[in-house]
Short mmCIF file of C-alpha atoms in Angstrom, two decimals:
data_model
loop_
_atom_site.label_atom_id
_atom_site.label_comp_id
_atom_site.label_asym_id
_atom_site.label_seq_id
_atom_site.Cartn_x
_atom_site.Cartn_y
_atom_site.Cartn_z
CA UNK A 29 -1.07 -8.73 32.02
CA UNK A 30 1.25 -6.27 30.35
CA UNK A 31 3.09 -4.18 32.93
CA UNK A 32 4.55 -1.70 30.45
CA UNK A 33 2.27 -0.25 27.81
CA UNK A 34 2.91 2.00 24.87
CA UNK A 35 -0.59 2.73 23.70
CA UNK A 36 0.34 4.49 20.47
CA UNK A 37 1.68 2.00 17.91
CA UNK A 38 2.75 4.84 15.63
CA UNK A 39 3.40 8.57 15.59
CA UNK A 40 4.05 10.87 12.66
CA UNK A 41 5.68 14.27 13.16
CA UNK A 42 6.98 17.01 10.90
CA UNK A 43 10.72 17.67 10.91
CA UNK A 44 11.64 20.39 13.41
CA UNK A 45 8.59 19.82 15.60
CA UNK A 46 8.42 18.03 18.93
CA UNK A 47 7.87 14.27 19.14
CA UNK A 48 6.28 12.98 22.34
CA UNK A 49 6.25 9.26 22.96
CA UNK A 50 4.32 7.95 25.91
CA UNK A 51 4.64 4.96 28.18
CA UNK A 52 2.49 3.75 31.08
CA UNK A 53 3.32 1.14 33.68
CA UNK A 54 1.46 -0.71 36.38
CA UNK A 55 4.17 -2.09 38.66
CA UNK A 56 4.99 0.38 41.42
CA UNK A 57 8.19 -1.56 42.16
CA UNK A 58 9.83 -0.37 38.93
CA UNK A 59 12.71 1.92 39.89
CA UNK A 60 14.51 2.54 36.64
CA UNK A 61 13.20 3.30 33.19
CA UNK A 62 14.94 3.19 29.84
CA UNK A 63 14.17 4.12 26.28
CA UNK A 64 15.63 2.12 23.42
CA UNK A 65 15.61 3.01 19.75
CA UNK A 66 15.48 0.43 17.00
CA UNK A 67 16.18 0.86 13.32
CA UNK A 68 15.07 -1.81 10.83
CA UNK A 69 17.44 -4.79 10.63
CA UNK A 70 19.25 -3.66 13.79
CA UNK A 71 18.90 -4.47 17.45
CA UNK A 72 17.57 -1.93 19.93
CA UNK A 73 20.12 0.59 21.18
CA UNK A 74 19.98 2.45 24.45
CA UNK A 75 18.84 6.05 24.17
CA UNK A 76 18.17 7.57 27.57
CA UNK A 77 17.13 6.49 31.06
CA UNK A 78 15.71 7.88 34.27
CA UNK A 79 15.77 6.76 37.86
CA UNK A 80 12.55 6.75 39.85
CA UNK A 81 14.04 9.33 42.23
CA UNK A 82 14.05 11.89 39.44
CA UNK A 83 11.30 13.41 37.35
CA UNK A 84 13.35 14.58 34.41
CA UNK A 85 16.49 13.63 32.56
CA UNK A 86 17.81 15.48 29.55
CA UNK A 87 20.41 14.50 26.97
CA UNK A 88 20.70 16.83 24.02
CA UNK A 89 17.50 16.74 22.00
CA UNK A 90 16.08 13.95 24.15
CA UNK A 91 14.28 14.47 27.46
CA UNK A 92 12.49 11.85 29.51
CA UNK A 93 9.87 12.87 32.03
CA UNK A 94 8.63 10.62 34.81
CA UNK A 95 5.36 11.07 36.68
CA UNK A 96 5.43 8.44 39.41
CA UNK A 97 1.99 9.20 40.78
CA UNK A 98 0.48 8.64 37.35
CA UNK A 99 2.86 5.76 36.54
CA UNK A 100 3.62 7.49 33.29
CA UNK A 101 6.73 8.48 31.45
CA UNK A 102 7.28 10.27 28.21
CA UNK A 103 10.13 10.83 25.80
CA UNK A 104 10.38 14.22 24.15
CA UNK A 105 12.48 14.75 21.05
CA UNK A 106 13.07 18.40 20.12
CA UNK A 107 13.60 19.23 17.34
CA UNK A 108 12.67 16.02 15.55
CA UNK A 109 14.85 14.96 12.63
CA UNK A 110 14.20 12.44 9.84
CA UNK A 111 16.99 10.28 11.26
CA UNK A 112 14.91 9.88 14.42
CA UNK A 113 12.45 7.73 12.47
CA UNK A 114 12.60 4.37 14.25
CA UNK A 115 10.76 2.16 16.71
CA UNK A 116 11.07 3.37 20.30
CA UNK A 117 10.75 0.91 23.16
CA UNK A 118 10.08 1.85 26.73
CA UNK A 119 11.52 -0.52 29.35
CA UNK A 120 11.16 -0.68 33.12
CA UNK A 121 13.31 -2.44 35.67
CA UNK A 122 12.10 -4.20 38.82
CA UNK A 123 14.80 -4.47 41.50
CA UNK A 124 12.71 -7.06 43.36
CA UNK A 125 12.75 -9.35 40.32
CA UNK A 126 16.48 -9.72 39.70
CA UNK A 127 16.49 -6.31 38.06
CA UNK A 128 14.93 -7.68 34.92
CA UNK A 129 13.64 -5.23 32.35
CA UNK A 130 10.11 -5.40 30.97
CA UNK A 131 9.55 -3.87 27.56
CA UNK A 132 6.58 -2.17 25.97
CA UNK A 133 5.39 -3.04 22.47
CA UNK A 134 7.11 -0.05 20.92
CA UNK A 135 6.01 3.07 19.06
CA UNK A 136 7.02 3.62 15.46
CA UNK A 137 8.02 7.25 14.97
CA UNK A 138 8.08 8.72 11.48
CA UNK A 139 9.58 12.17 11.06
CA UNK A 140 8.62 13.70 7.74
CA UNK A 141 11.00 16.15 6.03
CA UNK B 18 34.54 -2.15 17.86
CA UNK B 19 33.12 -3.96 20.85
CA UNK B 20 29.80 -5.42 19.92
CA UNK B 21 27.19 -8.16 20.13
CA UNK B 22 27.15 -10.43 17.10
CA UNK B 23 24.40 -12.81 16.11
CA UNK B 24 24.68 -15.54 13.51
CA UNK B 25 23.01 -16.21 11.27
CA UNK B 26 20.93 -13.09 10.63
CA UNK B 27 18.26 -15.18 8.92
CA UNK B 28 17.53 -18.81 9.65
CA UNK B 29 15.02 -21.06 7.95
CA UNK B 30 14.16 -24.40 9.47
CA UNK B 31 11.51 -27.04 9.03
CA UNK B 32 8.79 -27.82 11.48
CA UNK B 33 10.26 -30.05 14.18
CA UNK B 34 13.86 -29.79 12.99
CA UNK B 35 16.23 -28.64 15.77
CA UNK B 36 17.92 -25.31 15.23
CA UNK B 37 20.65 -23.41 17.06
CA UNK B 38 21.11 -19.66 17.07
CA UNK B 39 24.42 -18.14 18.03
CA UNK B 40 25.44 -15.00 19.92
CA UNK B 41 28.90 -13.71 20.72
CA UNK B 42 30.11 -10.58 22.47
CA UNK B 43 33.35 -8.69 22.74
CA UNK B 44 32.18 -6.51 25.64
CA UNK B 45 33.24 -9.02 28.30
CA UNK B 46 29.86 -8.57 29.96
CA UNK B 47 28.76 -10.93 32.70
CA UNK B 48 25.15 -11.26 31.63
CA UNK B 49 23.77 -12.56 28.35
CA UNK B 50 20.06 -12.57 27.52
CA UNK B 51 17.86 -14.17 24.90
CA UNK B 52 14.65 -12.47 23.86
CA UNK B 53 11.92 -13.53 21.48
CA UNK B 54 10.19 -10.74 19.60
CA UNK B 55 7.16 -11.25 17.42
CA UNK B 56 5.90 -8.62 15.04
CA UNK B 57 4.82 -5.36 16.70
CA UNK B 58 5.24 -6.86 20.16
CA UNK B 59 7.59 -6.26 23.05
CA UNK B 60 10.76 -8.31 23.27
CA UNK B 61 9.98 -11.21 25.59
CA UNK B 62 12.75 -12.48 27.83
CA UNK B 63 13.29 -16.22 27.49
CA UNK B 64 16.24 -16.64 29.84
CA UNK B 65 19.55 -15.15 30.83
CA UNK B 66 22.95 -16.22 32.08
CA UNK B 67 24.69 -14.37 34.86
CA UNK B 68 28.19 -15.73 34.41
CA UNK B 69 27.52 -19.47 34.43
CA UNK B 70 24.26 -19.26 36.31
CA UNK B 71 21.29 -20.00 34.10
CA UNK B 72 18.03 -18.17 34.85
CA UNK B 73 14.96 -19.41 33.04
CA UNK B 74 11.75 -17.39 32.83
CA UNK B 75 8.77 -19.23 34.27
CA UNK B 76 6.80 -19.13 31.04
CA UNK B 77 9.59 -20.14 28.68
CA UNK B 78 8.64 -23.42 26.98
CA UNK B 79 10.87 -26.45 27.56
CA UNK B 80 11.41 -26.48 23.80
CA UNK B 81 13.85 -23.61 24.30
CA UNK B 82 17.25 -24.31 25.80
CA UNK B 83 20.44 -22.33 26.13
CA UNK B 84 24.15 -22.94 26.53
CA UNK B 85 26.95 -20.62 27.51
CA UNK B 86 30.25 -22.43 27.06
CA UNK B 87 32.31 -19.34 27.91
CA UNK B 88 31.97 -15.63 28.61
CA UNK B 89 31.87 -14.68 24.97
CA UNK B 90 29.37 -17.12 23.50
CA UNK B 91 25.78 -18.03 24.17
CA UNK B 92 23.54 -20.33 22.14
CA UNK B 93 19.79 -20.68 21.83
CA UNK B 94 18.62 -24.20 20.98
CA UNK B 95 15.08 -24.82 19.80
CA UNK B 96 14.60 -28.55 20.02
CA UNK B 97 11.45 -28.94 17.94
CA UNK B 98 10.47 -25.67 16.32
CA UNK B 99 6.80 -25.08 15.73
CA UNK B 100 5.16 -22.55 13.44
CA UNK B 101 4.53 -20.36 16.47
CA UNK B 102 8.26 -20.09 17.13
CA UNK B 103 8.82 -18.02 14.03
CA UNK B 104 10.07 -14.71 15.36
CA UNK B 105 13.04 -12.41 15.73
CA UNK B 106 15.44 -13.66 18.40
CA UNK B 107 17.49 -10.97 20.07
CA UNK B 108 20.60 -11.54 22.13
CA UNK B 109 21.67 -8.86 24.60
CA UNK B 110 24.41 -8.37 27.16
CA UNK B 111 24.95 -6.24 30.23
CA UNK B 112 27.59 -5.94 32.92
CA UNK B 113 25.15 -6.82 35.65
CA UNK B 114 21.51 -7.90 35.70
CA UNK B 115 20.17 -4.80 37.37
CA UNK B 116 21.17 -1.43 38.68
CA UNK B 117 21.66 1.21 36.04
CA UNK B 118 23.45 -1.00 33.54
CA UNK B 119 21.90 -0.90 30.11
CA UNK B 120 21.60 -3.80 27.76
CA UNK B 121 23.48 -4.00 24.50
CA UNK B 122 21.58 -5.81 21.78
CA UNK B 123 22.72 -7.74 18.78
CA UNK B 124 21.00 -7.26 15.40
CA UNK B 125 18.82 -10.32 15.91
CA UNK B 126 18.22 -13.55 14.02
CA UNK B 127 14.94 -13.83 12.16
CA UNK B 128 13.73 -17.42 12.32
CA UNK B 129 11.33 -18.80 9.75
CA UNK B 130 9.69 -22.19 10.33
CA UNK B 131 8.32 -23.96 7.27
#
């Protein structure tokens, strides 16, 4: 049973437009959520995070929104740039399970010039 | 630059032939993780070390073992690789297992089993 789901395997967006990547989770014990970005032939790198006590966190072009009641979070990238093309992983942390992170399957974002 | 290094980047082994993957870090982090990632799937945690304490995931096969001889190094041993073990193996580190600490990943080792 997958506790973190990214239902869109891929997303294609025009340069300059908004990219919205979605993530759903089932475990209500998750208290911290992270987004990682992965380029080919590299490991995932941390992008942005949000605590469950907040509903929004912004860092430059990247904003993460958390809707706890819906168990849903989203990553917004505005404006999207070709260099943003990568695989984006959503991860959630369970403090009752040694703080281990559970990852989604990832969404491949392609930003077209 | 402080980083997480994995060697080799590509490893080919034969069915049933033991193989060891290596990870080192210069971040001086307390926690080191090993993940298995198959194509288009989420990274799956195999186990982690918190300092010298080994923490195995319940569903990690006995075929997978790990060693951490010191803070900087951690090894993944696959005793008898099967075709289903072909995957990308990611090593990661963090200062602590939980809280708000993020994980720093190495580039991964892609294992092929012939």
